[in-house]
Amino acid sequence: MMMSDKHTPQTGNDGLPAQADAVPLAVADSSRPSRWSPSLVWLIPLVAALIGGYLAVQAVLSRGPTITITFRSGEGLEAGKTRIKYKDVEIGEVTAVRISPDSKNIEATAQLSKEAERFLAHDSRFWIVRPRIAGGSVSGLGTLLSGAYVGMDAGKSSEMSQHFTGLEVPPILTGDLPGRQFVLKATELGSLDIGAPVYFRRVPVGQVVAYQLGKQGRNVDITVFINAPYDHFVTEDSRFWHASGVDLSVSANGLKVNTQSLSAIMLGGVAFETPASVQEGKPAAASSAFSLSNTREQAMQAPDHEVVPLRLKFQQSVRGLTVGAPVDFRGIVIGEVTSIGMEYDAPRKDFNMLVDIRIYPSRLLSMSRNLDETRLHQLKLDKMVEHGMRAQLRSGSLLTGQLYVALDFFRDARPALLGRSQGMDVLPTIPGDLEELQGVLQRIARKLDKVPFDSIGKELDSTIKELHATLATTRQLGESLDGKVVPQTLQTLQQLQRTLDAAGQTLQANSPLQQDVRKAAQEVSDTARSFRALSDYLDRHPEALIRGKQENKP
C-alpha cells in the first residue's frame, strides 16, 4: 500500500472542512505486483512424499511371489518369524499360518523375494528344518537357537507353481547333487531305511533315498543314489546285495565272517560289485533296475536263464524243510524249494507231503567240462530216473535240524518211473538218511522186545548167587593160603635161594671143585691119549698081545 502525494480537500456533512486535511489519506495502488512467495518449509513434506512414493514403488517392484505350502503339522511355523531359506540364504518369510479348509493339514503362506521367483518349479520341495535324529545321524541342531525355518530345494521342471506340498522329513539329496539313481528290486526291505549307505569295495559311495512296494505287492522297489564320480562303477553287469548284519559261512578253509562296517551292521546297507569275469562293462543308464540279492554269494552266481519245475512226494516228515531250502546235486546247489504242501493218497489211505522245487540246468552246464547245451537237452529226465535218479531229504545241520533236497543216482533203488501231476513232472523219492536210521532202530527195538529179559534176569540172579558163593570159597582158600601155605612157601624159597647161592659159588672158575674137575678132566684126557696110543700100537702090532711089546732097536 502506497501513500499519494496529491490529495483533494474533503468537507464534512456540515460544510466544515474536515480534520483530515492535515492527515493525508492512504490510497491503494493495485497496479504494483505482490511480494508473496511459497515458503521452503513446504518442500520437506513434498520431498518426504516423493521418497515415500519411491520406496513404495521399489517395494512393489521388488516384491516376489506369494506361495502356499501345505504341511501335516505346523510345528515350528510362526507368522512373521519363520524364514524360508535356499542353500542357507534367506529368500522369504512365512506371513500366515492357518488350518486348511478340510482341517487335515496346515497351510503356510509365504512371501518370497523377487529373485526367488525363478526357483518355483513345479517339482521344488519345501520342508521344515528342526532338530531331528534319524538313521543314526543328527541334523538341525542349529535351529535350537535360531528357531525352525523352511528349507527349499529348487526343482528342474519347466512348469512353474505357487502351491506346494511340504515334505515331512528333509530330502536325502538335493537336486543339484551330481550322481545317478538306480532301482533295486528286492523280495523284502529287510533292515534298510532311508539314508542307509551303499558300498563299493567297502567304500561308501551312495545311499538309499526311497523305497516303495511294487504295483503287485510282490516286491519292494528300492531307489539308491550313487554319488559322482562313483556312479560310473555301476555297469549293466553289476550285482547288488544286502550288506546288513554279519555274513557267516563255513567252508573247508574254516569259518568266514564278512561284514561291511559297523553302521551297516546296525542300520543296514547295500553293496554292489561287478563280477571279475566281466572285463569291461558298459555303464548302466540312470534309473536302471537291478535285483537285490540277500548275500554276496547269491548275487555273484551266474544268472539262471532256464528253470525246470519238479514235484516231489515224500511219505516222511518234512519238518526242518523250508521254502527256499537248497536243492543239491553232489554238493552243487542247482535249485531251491518253492512250496511245501500235502495231499491225501486214497490207495494208501495216508497223506503225501508235496514239495515243489525248481532246478537250474545252466548251473550244471557252467561247471561241466564235457557237457554243452545241446547235450544237456539230450539228457532226458525219464532216462535218468530209469538209471536211479531219485530225490532224498537230508539233514543240512545236526544243530538246527534244517533239511535240504538232494538229487542223486541210487543204483540199488527200486524201479520207478517219472510221473506227471497237475502239469508238473513228479520225480520219485526215497527215504532220507534219518528215515532209514529210524527204520533200523525200530527193527532193533522190535528184536529187543522179543528177548526174554525176565527169565534171563532170573538165571542171571541165580548165577550171580553161585558166583558169590564161589567167591566166598575162594576167599576162604586164599585166607588159608595166606596163613599156612604162604609162610611154608616162603621158607622153601629161601632155602632154594641159599642152595642156588651155594651152587653158584661151587661153579665159580676159581672154586676148588672147578680145579678138581679140571684136573680130573686132564687125567681122563691123558688116559684117553694113552689108550689111543696103545690102541694104535696094537693095531700095528697085534702080536704084542702074545709076545709083549718089543724094545725099539737103535
Coordinates of C-alpha atoms in Angstrom, one line a residue:
M1 CA 0.0 0.0 0.0
M2 CA 1.4 3.3 -1.1
M3 CA 0.6 6.9 0.2
S4 CA -0.5 9.5 -2.5
D5 CA 1.5 12.8 -2.9
K6 CA -1.7 14.7 -4.1
H7 CA -5.0 14.9 -2.4
T8 CA -8.3 16.7 -2.6
P9 CA -9.7 18.6 0.4
Q10 CA -12.8 17.0 1.7
T11 CA -15.7 18.5 3.7
G12 CA -18.0 17.1 6.1
N13 CA -21.7 16.9 6.1
D14 CA -22.0 20.2 7.8
G15 CA -19.8 22.0 5.3
L16 CA -16.9 22.5 7.6
P17 CA -13.6 21.5 6.4
A18 CA -12.7 18.0 7.7
Q19 CA -9.9 17.5 10.1
A20 CA -8.4 15.1 7.8
D21 CA -7.0 17.9 5.8
A22 CA -4.0 17.7 8.0
V23 CA -3.5 13.9 7.5
P24 CA -3.1 12.5 4.1
L25 CA -5.2 9.6 3.2
A26 CA -3.7 6.2 2.1
V27 CA -4.7 5.1 -1.3
A28 CA -4.4 1.5 -2.5
D29 CA -2.4 1.1 -5.7
S30 CA -3.4 -2.0 -7.5
S31 CA -1.0 -1.5 -10.3
R32 CA 2.1 -2.7 -8.4
P33 CA 3.0 -6.6 -8.2
S34 CA 2.5 -8.6 -4.9
R35 CA 5.6 -9.6 -2.9
W36 CA 4.2 -13.2 -1.5
S37 CA 6.1 -16.5 -2.4
P38 CA 5.8 -20.2 -1.2
S39 CA 7.8 -21.0 1.9
L40 CA 10.7 -23.5 1.8
V41 CA 9.1 -25.3 4.7
W42 CA 6.6 -26.9 2.2
L43 CA 9.5 -28.6 0.4
I44 CA 10.1 -31.0 3.3
P45 CA 6.8 -32.9 3.1
L46 CA 7.0 -32.8 -0.6
V47 CA 10.4 -34.5 -0.6
A48 CA 9.2 -36.9 2.0
A49 CA 6.2 -37.8 -0.1
L50 CA 8.4 -38.3 -3.1
I51 CA 10.8 -40.6 -1.2
G52 CA 7.9 -42.5 0.3
G53 CA 6.4 -43.0 -3.1
Y54 CA 9.7 -44.1 -4.5
L55 CA 10.1 -46.6 -1.7
A56 CA 6.6 -47.8 -2.2
V57 CA 7.2 -48.3 -5.9
Q58 CA 10.5 -50.1 -5.1
A59 CA 8.8 -52.3 -2.6
V60 CA 6.1 -53.2 -5.1
L61 CA 8.7 -53.8 -7.8
S62 CA 11.0 -55.9 -5.5
R63 CA 8.1 -57.9 -4.0
G64 CA 8.3 -61.5 -5.1
P65 CA 5.5 -64.1 -5.5
T66 CA 3.3 -65.3 -2.7
I67 CA 3.2 -69.1 -2.3
T68 CA 1.3 -71.6 -0.3
I69 CA 2.9 -74.7 1.3
T70 CA 0.8 -77.5 2.9
F71 CA 2.2 -79.4 5.8
R72 CA 0.7 -82.1 8.0
S73 CA 1.8 -80.3 11.1
G74 CA 2.6 -76.6 11.8
E75 CA 5.2 -77.4 14.5
G76 CA 7.9 -74.6 14.3
L77 CA 5.9 -72.3 12.0
E78 CA 5.2 -68.8 13.2
A79 CA 3.8 -66.0 11.0
G80 CA 6.3 -63.1 10.7
K81 CA 9.1 -65.1 12.2
T82 CA 9.7 -68.3 10.3
R83 CA 12.2 -67.7 7.4
I84 CA 12.4 -69.5 4.1
K85 CA 16.0 -70.4 3.1
Y86 CA 17.5 -71.8 0.0
K87 CA 21.1 -73.0 0.5
D88 CA 21.1 -71.2 3.8
V89 CA 20.2 -67.9 2.2
E90 CA 17.0 -66.2 3.3
I91 CA 14.6 -65.7 0.4
G92 CA 11.3 -65.2 2.1
E93 CA 9.2 -65.3 5.2
V94 CA 6.1 -67.0 6.3
T95 CA 3.4 -64.4 6.6
A96 CA 0.4 -66.5 7.7
V97 CA -0.3 -70.0 9.1
R98 CA -3.8 -71.4 9.1
I99 CA -5.6 -74.7 9.1
S100 CA -6.7 -76.0 5.7
P101 CA -10.4 -75.9 4.8
D102 CA -10.7 -79.7 5.3
S103 CA -8.9 -79.5 8.7
K104 CA -6.4 -82.1 7.7
N105 CA -3.4 -80.0 7.0
I106 CA -1.7 -76.7 7.8
E107 CA -1.4 -74.1 5.1
A108 CA 1.5 -71.7 5.4
T109 CA 1.5 -68.6 3.2
A110 CA 5.0 -67.2 2.4
Q111 CA 6.2 -64.1 0.8
L112 CA 9.3 -64.6 -1.3
S113 CA 11.7 -62.2 -2.7
K114 CA 11.7 -61.2 -6.4
E115 CA 14.9 -63.2 -7.1
A116 CA 13.3 -66.4 -5.7
E117 CA 10.6 -66.4 -8.4
R118 CA 12.8 -68.5 -10.7
F119 CA 13.1 -71.3 -8.2
L120 CA 9.4 -72.0 -8.0
A121 CA 9.4 -75.0 -10.4
H122 CA 6.6 -77.5 -10.1
D123 CA 8.9 -80.1 -8.5
S124 CA 10.5 -77.8 -6.0
R125 CA 10.5 -79.1 -2.5
F126 CA 9.9 -77.5 0.9
W127 CA 10.4 -78.9 4.4
I128 CA 10.6 -77.7 7.9
V129 CA 14.1 -77.7 9.4
R130 CA 14.1 -78.6 13.0
P131 CA 16.3 -80.8 15.3
R132 CA 16.0 -84.4 14.1
I133 CA 17.5 -87.7 15.0
A134 CA 17.1 -90.4 12.3
G135 CA 19.1 -93.0 10.5
G136 CA 21.9 -92.8 13.1
S137 CA 22.5 -89.1 12.3
V138 CA 21.6 -85.8 14.0
S139 CA 20.5 -82.8 12.0
G140 CA 19.1 -79.3 12.5
L141 CA 20.9 -78.7 15.8
G142 CA 21.4 -75.0 14.7
T143 CA 17.7 -74.4 14.9
L144 CA 17.8 -74.9 18.7
L145 CA 19.0 -71.3 19.0
S146 CA 17.8 -69.7 15.7
G147 CA 14.4 -71.4 15.6
A148 CA 12.9 -73.6 12.9
Y149 CA 12.9 -72.5 9.3
V150 CA 11.6 -73.8 6.0
G151 CA 14.2 -75.3 3.7
M152 CA 13.8 -75.3 0.0
D153 CA 15.2 -77.4 -2.9
A154 CA 14.8 -75.9 -6.4
G155 CA 13.2 -78.2 -8.9
K156 CA 14.1 -78.7 -12.5
S157 CA 10.7 -78.8 -14.1
S158 CA 9.8 -76.2 -16.7
E159 CA 6.3 -75.8 -15.2
M160 CA 6.1 -73.2 -12.5
S161 CA 3.7 -73.3 -9.5
Q162 CA 2.8 -71.3 -6.4
H163 CA 1.2 -74.2 -4.4
F164 CA 3.4 -76.9 -2.9
T165 CA 3.1 -79.9 -0.5
G166 CA 5.8 -79.8 2.1
L167 CA 7.9 -82.9 2.9
E168 CA 7.6 -84.4 6.4
V169 CA 11.3 -85.2 6.5
P170 CA 14.2 -83.5 4.9
P171 CA 15.3 -85.0 1.5
I172 CA 18.4 -87.0 1.5
L173 CA 19.6 -85.4 -1.7
T174 CA 19.3 -82.1 -3.3
G175 CA 18.5 -81.6 -6.9
D176 CA 22.0 -80.3 -7.8
L177 CA 24.0 -83.1 -6.3
P178 CA 25.9 -85.0 -9.1
G179 CA 25.3 -88.7 -9.5
R180 CA 22.7 -91.2 -10.7
Q181 CA 19.8 -93.1 -9.3
F182 CA 19.1 -96.8 -9.7
V183 CA 16.2 -99.0 -8.7
L184 CA 16.8 -102.3 -6.8
K185 CA 14.0 -104.9 -6.8
A186 CA 14.0 -107.0 -3.6
T187 CA 11.6 -109.5 -2.1
E188 CA 11.7 -107.6 1.2
L189 CA 13.1 -104.4 2.6
G190 CA 15.0 -106.1 5.4
S191 CA 16.8 -103.6 7.7
L192 CA 17.2 -101.0 5.0
D193 CA 15.9 -97.5 5.6
I194 CA 16.1 -94.0 4.1
G195 CA 19.8 -92.9 4.3
A196 CA 21.2 -96.4 4.5
P197 CA 24.7 -96.4 2.9
V198 CA 25.7 -98.0 -0.4
Y199 CA 29.2 -99.6 -0.5
F200 CA 31.5 -100.3 -3.4
R201 CA 34.5 -102.3 -2.2
R202 CA 33.7 -101.3 1.4
V203 CA 33.8 -97.6 0.4
P204 CA 30.6 -95.6 1.0
V205 CA 29.6 -94.2 -2.4
G206 CA 25.8 -93.5 -2.0
Q207 CA 22.7 -94.0 0.0
V208 CA 19.2 -95.3 -0.1
V209 CA 16.9 -92.4 -1.0
A210 CA 13.4 -94.0 -1.3
Y211 CA 11.5 -97.3 -1.3
Q212 CA 8.0 -98.4 -2.1
L213 CA 6.1 -101.6 -2.7
G214 CA 5.7 -102.8 -6.2
K215 CA 2.4 -102.4 -8.0
Q216 CA 1.5 -106.1 -7.4
G217 CA 2.8 -106.0 -3.9
R218 CA 5.2 -108.9 -4.6
N219 CA 8.4 -107.0 -4.3
V220 CA 9.9 -103.8 -3.0
D221 CA 11.4 -101.1 -5.2
I222 CA 14.4 -99.5 -3.5
T223 CA 15.9 -96.4 -5.0
V224 CA 19.6 -95.7 -4.4
F225 CA 21.6 -92.8 -5.4
I226 CA 25.3 -93.2 -6.3
N227 CA 27.4 -90.1 -6.0
A228 CA 29.6 -89.0 -8.9
P229 CA 32.2 -90.0 -9.8
Y230 CA 31.5 -93.4 -8.3
D231 CA 28.3 -93.8 -10.4
H232 CA 30.2 -95.0 -13.4
F233 CA 31.3 -98.1 -11.5
V234 CA 27.7 -99.3 -11.8
T235 CA 27.6 -101.3 -15.1
E236 CA 25.0 -103.3 -16.7
D237 CA 26.5 -106.5 -15.2
S238 CA 26.8 -105.1 -11.7
R239 CA 25.3 -107.2 -8.8
F240 CA 23.7 -105.7 -5.7
W241 CA 23.2 -107.5 -2.4
H242 CA 22.2 -106.8 1.2
A243 CA 25.3 -105.7 3.3
S244 CA 23.3 -105.7 6.5
G245 CA 24.3 -107.7 9.6
V246 CA 27.1 -110.3 9.7
D247 CA 27.5 -112.9 6.9
L248 CA 28.9 -116.2 8.3
S249 CA 29.9 -119.1 6.2
V250 CA 31.7 -122.4 7.0
S251 CA 33.9 -123.9 4.3
A252 CA 37.0 -126.2 4.1
N253 CA 39.1 -123.1 5.0
G254 CA 37.2 -122.7 8.2
L255 CA 34.8 -120.1 9.5
K256 CA 34.5 -117.0 7.3
V257 CA 32.9 -113.7 8.5
N258 CA 32.0 -111.0 6.1
T259 CA 30.9 -107.5 7.2
Q260 CA 30.9 -104.1 5.6
S261 CA 31.0 -101.6 8.5
L262 CA 29.6 -101.1 12.0
S263 CA 26.9 -98.8 10.7
A264 CA 25.9 -101.3 8.1
I265 CA 25.6 -104.0 10.8
M266 CA 23.4 -101.8 12.9
L267 CA 21.5 -99.8 10.3
G268 CA 21.7 -102.0 7.2
G269 CA 23.2 -101.2 3.9
V270 CA 23.7 -102.2 0.3
A271 CA 26.8 -103.3 -1.6
F272 CA 27.5 -103.8 -5.3
E273 CA 30.2 -105.2 -7.4
T274 CA 30.8 -106.3 -11.0
P275 CA 32.0 -109.9 -11.5
A276 CA 35.6 -110.4 -12.3
S277 CA 34.7 -112.4 -15.4
V278 CA 33.3 -109.2 -17.0
Q279 CA 36.3 -107.5 -18.5
E280 CA 34.8 -104.1 -19.2
G281 CA 31.2 -103.4 -18.5
K282 CA 29.1 -100.8 -20.1
P283 CA 28.0 -98.1 -17.6
A284 CA 24.4 -98.5 -16.6
A285 CA 21.9 -95.8 -17.5
A286 CA 20.2 -93.8 -14.8
S287 CA 17.1 -95.4 -13.3
S288 CA 18.2 -98.9 -14.5
A289 CA 16.7 -101.8 -12.5
F290 CA 18.8 -104.4 -10.7
S291 CA 17.9 -107.4 -8.5
L292 CA 18.9 -107.1 -4.8
S293 CA 20.2 -110.5 -3.5
N294 CA 20.4 -111.5 0.1
T295 CA 24.1 -112.4 0.1
R296 CA 27.2 -111.7 -2.0
E297 CA 27.5 -115.4 -2.9
Q298 CA 23.9 -115.4 -4.2
A299 CA 24.5 -112.2 -6.1
M300 CA 27.7 -113.4 -7.8
Q301 CA 26.1 -116.6 -9.1
A302 CA 25.6 -116.9 -12.9
P303 CA 22.1 -115.8 -13.9
D304 CA 19.7 -118.6 -14.4
H305 CA 18.1 -118.4 -17.8
E306 CA 16.3 -121.8 -17.7
V307 CA 14.1 -123.1 -14.9
V308 CA 12.7 -126.7 -14.7
P309 CA 9.9 -127.1 -12.1
L310 CA 9.5 -130.5 -10.5
R311 CA 7.3 -132.0 -7.8
L312 CA 8.4 -134.5 -5.1
K313 CA 6.2 -136.7 -3.0
F314 CA 7.6 -137.8 0.4
Q315 CA 6.0 -140.2 2.8
Q316 CA 8.0 -138.9 5.7
S317 CA 8.0 -135.8 7.9
V318 CA 9.3 -132.6 6.2
R319 CA 10.0 -130.8 9.5
G320 CA 13.1 -128.7 9.0
L321 CA 12.5 -128.2 5.3
T322 CA 11.6 -124.6 4.4
V323 CA 10.7 -122.7 1.3
G324 CA 14.0 -121.6 -0.3
A325 CA 15.9 -124.6 1.0
P326 CA 18.6 -125.6 -1.5
V327 CA 18.3 -128.5 -4.0
D328 CA 21.7 -130.2 -4.1
F329 CA 23.4 -132.5 -6.6
R330 CA 26.5 -134.0 -5.1
G331 CA 27.4 -130.8 -3.3
I332 CA 26.4 -128.4 -6.0
V333 CA 23.3 -126.2 -5.4
I334 CA 21.3 -126.4 -8.6
G335 CA 17.9 -125.3 -7.4
E336 CA 15.6 -124.4 -4.5
V337 CA 12.4 -125.4 -2.8
T338 CA 9.4 -123.2 -3.9
S339 CA 6.5 -124.6 -2.0
I340 CA 5.5 -127.3 0.5
G341 CA 2.1 -128.9 0.7
M342 CA 0.3 -132.2 1.2
E343 CA -2.3 -134.4 -0.5
Y344 CA -4.4 -137.4 0.5
D345 CA -3.4 -140.7 -1.1
A346 CA -6.6 -142.7 -1.3
P347 CA -5.0 -146.1 -2.2
R348 CA -2.6 -145.9 0.8
K349 CA -5.1 -144.1 3.0
D350 CA -2.4 -141.8 4.0
F351 CA -1.0 -138.4 3.2
N352 CA 1.8 -137.5 0.9
M353 CA 4.0 -134.4 1.5
L354 CA 4.3 -132.4 -1.7
V355 CA 7.5 -130.5 -2.2
D356 CA 7.7 -128.3 -5.4
I357 CA 11.2 -127.4 -6.5
R358 CA 12.8 -125.7 -9.4
I359 CA 16.2 -126.6 -10.7
Y360 CA 18.5 -124.5 -13.0
P361 CA 20.3 -126.7 -15.5
S362 CA 22.6 -123.9 -16.5
R363 CA 24.4 -124.3 -13.2
L364 CA 25.4 -127.8 -14.2
L365 CA 26.4 -126.6 -17.6
S366 CA 28.6 -123.9 -16.2
M367 CA 30.6 -126.4 -14.1
S368 CA 30.8 -129.2 -16.6
R369 CA 33.8 -129.7 -18.9
N370 CA 32.2 -132.1 -21.3
L371 CA 28.6 -131.0 -21.3
D372 CA 27.3 -128.4 -23.7
E373 CA 23.8 -127.0 -24.0
T374 CA 22.8 -129.4 -26.8
R375 CA 24.0 -132.4 -24.9
L376 CA 22.3 -131.2 -21.8
H377 CA 19.0 -131.1 -23.5
Q378 CA 19.5 -134.6 -24.8
L379 CA 19.6 -135.8 -21.3
K380 CA 16.1 -136.9 -20.7
L381 CA 14.8 -136.9 -17.1
D382 CA 12.8 -140.1 -17.6
K383 CA 16.0 -141.9 -18.7
M384 CA 17.9 -140.6 -15.7
V385 CA 15.0 -141.9 -13.4
E386 CA 15.4 -145.3 -15.0
H387 CA 19.1 -145.2 -14.1
G388 CA 18.3 -144.5 -10.5
M389 CA 17.8 -140.7 -10.2
R390 CA 15.9 -140.1 -7.0
A391 CA 15.2 -137.2 -4.6
Q392 CA 16.0 -137.6 -0.9
L393 CA 15.7 -135.4 2.2
R394 CA 19.0 -134.9 4.0
S395 CA 20.0 -133.1 7.1
G396 CA 21.9 -129.9 6.5
S397 CA 22.8 -129.3 10.2
L398 CA 22.5 -131.5 13.2
L399 CA 22.3 -128.4 15.4
T400 CA 19.5 -126.6 13.6
G401 CA 17.8 -129.7 12.1
Q402 CA 17.4 -128.0 8.7
L403 CA 16.7 -130.2 5.7
Y404 CA 17.6 -129.9 2.1
V405 CA 16.7 -131.9 -1.0
A406 CA 19.4 -134.0 -2.6
L407 CA 19.2 -135.4 -6.1
D408 CA 21.5 -138.3 -6.9
F409 CA 21.6 -141.7 -8.6
F410 CA 20.8 -144.7 -6.3
R411 CA 21.6 -147.8 -8.4
D412 CA 20.0 -150.2 -5.9
A413 CA 16.7 -148.2 -5.6
R414 CA 13.5 -149.9 -6.5
P415 CA 12.5 -149.4 -10.1
A416 CA 10.3 -146.3 -10.7
L417 CA 9.1 -144.1 -13.5
L418 CA 8.8 -140.3 -13.9
G419 CA 5.3 -139.3 -13.0
R420 CA 3.1 -136.4 -14.0
S421 CA 0.7 -134.4 -11.8
Q422 CA -1.0 -131.1 -12.4
G423 CA 1.2 -130.2 -15.3
M424 CA 4.4 -131.0 -13.4
D425 CA 6.9 -133.9 -13.6
V426 CA 6.9 -135.9 -10.4
L427 CA 10.4 -137.2 -9.5
P428 CA 10.5 -140.5 -7.5
T429 CA 11.8 -140.2 -3.9
I430 CA 13.5 -142.5 -1.4
P431 CA 13.6 -142.2 2.4
G432 CA 16.2 -140.0 3.8
D433 CA 19.2 -141.0 5.9
L434 CA 17.4 -140.2 9.2
E435 CA 14.3 -142.1 8.0
E436 CA 16.4 -145.1 7.3
L437 CA 18.2 -144.8 10.6
Q438 CA 14.8 -144.6 12.3
G439 CA 13.7 -147.8 10.5
V440 CA 16.8 -149.6 11.6
L441 CA 16.3 -148.5 15.2
Q442 CA 12.7 -149.7 15.0
R443 CA 13.8 -153.1 13.8
I444 CA 16.3 -153.3 16.5
A445 CA 13.7 -152.3 19.0
R446 CA 11.3 -155.0 17.8
K447 CA 14.0 -157.7 18.2
L448 CA 14.9 -156.4 21.6
D449 CA 11.3 -156.6 22.5
K450 CA 11.3 -160.3 21.8
V451 CA 14.2 -161.1 24.1
P452 CA 13.0 -162.8 27.4
F453 CA 14.6 -160.4 29.8
D454 CA 12.7 -161.8 32.8
S455 CA 13.9 -165.4 32.5
I456 CA 17.4 -164.1 31.7
G457 CA 17.2 -162.0 34.7
K458 CA 16.3 -164.8 37.0
E459 CA 19.0 -167.0 35.6
L460 CA 21.4 -164.2 35.9
D461 CA 20.3 -163.7 39.5
S462 CA 20.9 -167.4 40.4
T463 CA 24.2 -167.3 38.5
I464 CA 25.3 -164.3 40.5
K465 CA 24.4 -166.1 43.7
E466 CA 26.5 -169.0 42.7
L467 CA 29.3 -166.7 41.8
H468 CA 29.1 -165.1 45.2
A469 CA 29.3 -168.5 46.8
T470 CA 32.3 -169.4 44.7
L471 CA 34.0 -166.1 45.5
A472 CA 33.4 -166.8 49.2
T473 CA 35.0 -170.2 49.0
T474 CA 37.9 -168.7 47.0
R475 CA 38.3 -166.1 49.7
Q476 CA 38.4 -168.7 52.4
L477 CA 41.0 -170.6 50.4
G478 CA 43.0 -167.5 49.9
E479 CA 42.9 -166.8 53.6
S480 CA 44.1 -170.3 54.3
L481 CA 46.9 -169.9 51.8
D482 CA 47.9 -166.7 53.4
G483 CA 48.1 -168.3 56.9
K484 CA 49.8 -171.6 56.2
V485 CA 50.9 -172.3 52.7
V486 CA 52.4 -168.9 52.0
P487 CA 54.9 -169.0 55.0
Q488 CA 56.0 -172.5 54.1
T489 CA 56.4 -171.5 50.5
L490 CA 58.5 -168.5 51.5
Q491 CA 60.7 -170.7 53.7
T492 CA 61.2 -173.2 50.8
L493 CA 62.0 -170.4 48.5
Q494 CA 64.6 -169.1 51.0
Q495 CA 66.2 -172.5 51.2
L496 CA 66.2 -172.8 47.4
Q497 CA 67.9 -169.4 47.2
R498 CA 70.6 -170.5 49.6
T499 CA 71.1 -173.7 47.6
L500 CA 71.4 -171.7 44.4
D501 CA 73.9 -169.4 46.0
A502 CA 76.0 -172.3 47.1
A503 CA 75.8 -173.9 43.7
G504 CA 76.9 -170.6 42.2
Q505 CA 79.9 -170.4 44.5
T506 CA 80.7 -174.0 43.7
L507 CA 80.5 -173.4 40.0
Q508 CA 82.8 -170.4 40.1
A509 CA 86.0 -170.7 38.0
N510 CA 88.4 -170.4 40.9
S511 CA 86.5 -172.8 43.2
P512 CA 88.2 -176.0 44.4
L513 CA 85.6 -178.1 42.8
Q514 CA 86.2 -176.5 39.5
Q515 CA 90.0 -177.1 39.9
D516 CA 89.4 -180.8 40.9
V517 CA 87.1 -181.2 38.0
R518 CA 89.6 -179.7 35.6
K519 CA 92.4 -181.9 37.0
A520 CA 90.2 -185.0 36.7
A521 CA 89.4 -184.0 33.2
Q522 CA 93.1 -183.6 32.4
E523 CA 93.8 -187.0 33.8
V524 CA 90.9 -188.5 31.8
S525 CA 92.3 -186.8 28.8
D526 CA 95.8 -188.2 29.4
T527 CA 94.4 -191.6 30.0
A528 CA 92.4 -191.4 26.8
R529 CA 95.5 -190.3 24.9
S530 CA 97.5 -193.2 26.3
F531 CA 94.7 -195.6 25.5
R532 CA 94.6 -194.2 21.9
A533 CA 98.4 -194.7 21.6
L534 CA 98.0 -198.3 22.9
S535 CA 95.2 -199.0 20.5
D536 CA 97.3 -197.7 17.6
Y537 CA 100.2 -199.8 18.6
L538 CA 98.1 -202.9 18.9
D539 CA 96.6 -202.1 15.6
R540 CA 100.1 -202.1 14.1
H541 CA 101.5 -204.9 16.3
P542 CA 98.7 -207.3 17.2
E543 CA 101.4 -210.0 18.2
A544 CA 102.3 -207.7 21.1
L545 CA 99.3 -209.2 22.9
I546 CA 101.2 -212.5 23.0
R547 CA 104.8 -211.5 22.8
G548 CA 104.6 -208.3 24.6
K549 CA 106.0 -205.0 23.4
Q550 CA 109.4 -205.2 21.8
E551 CA 112.0 -202.8 22.6
N552 CA 112.9 -200.3 19.9
K553 CA 116.2 -201.1 18.3
P554 CA 118.6 -198.3 17.9

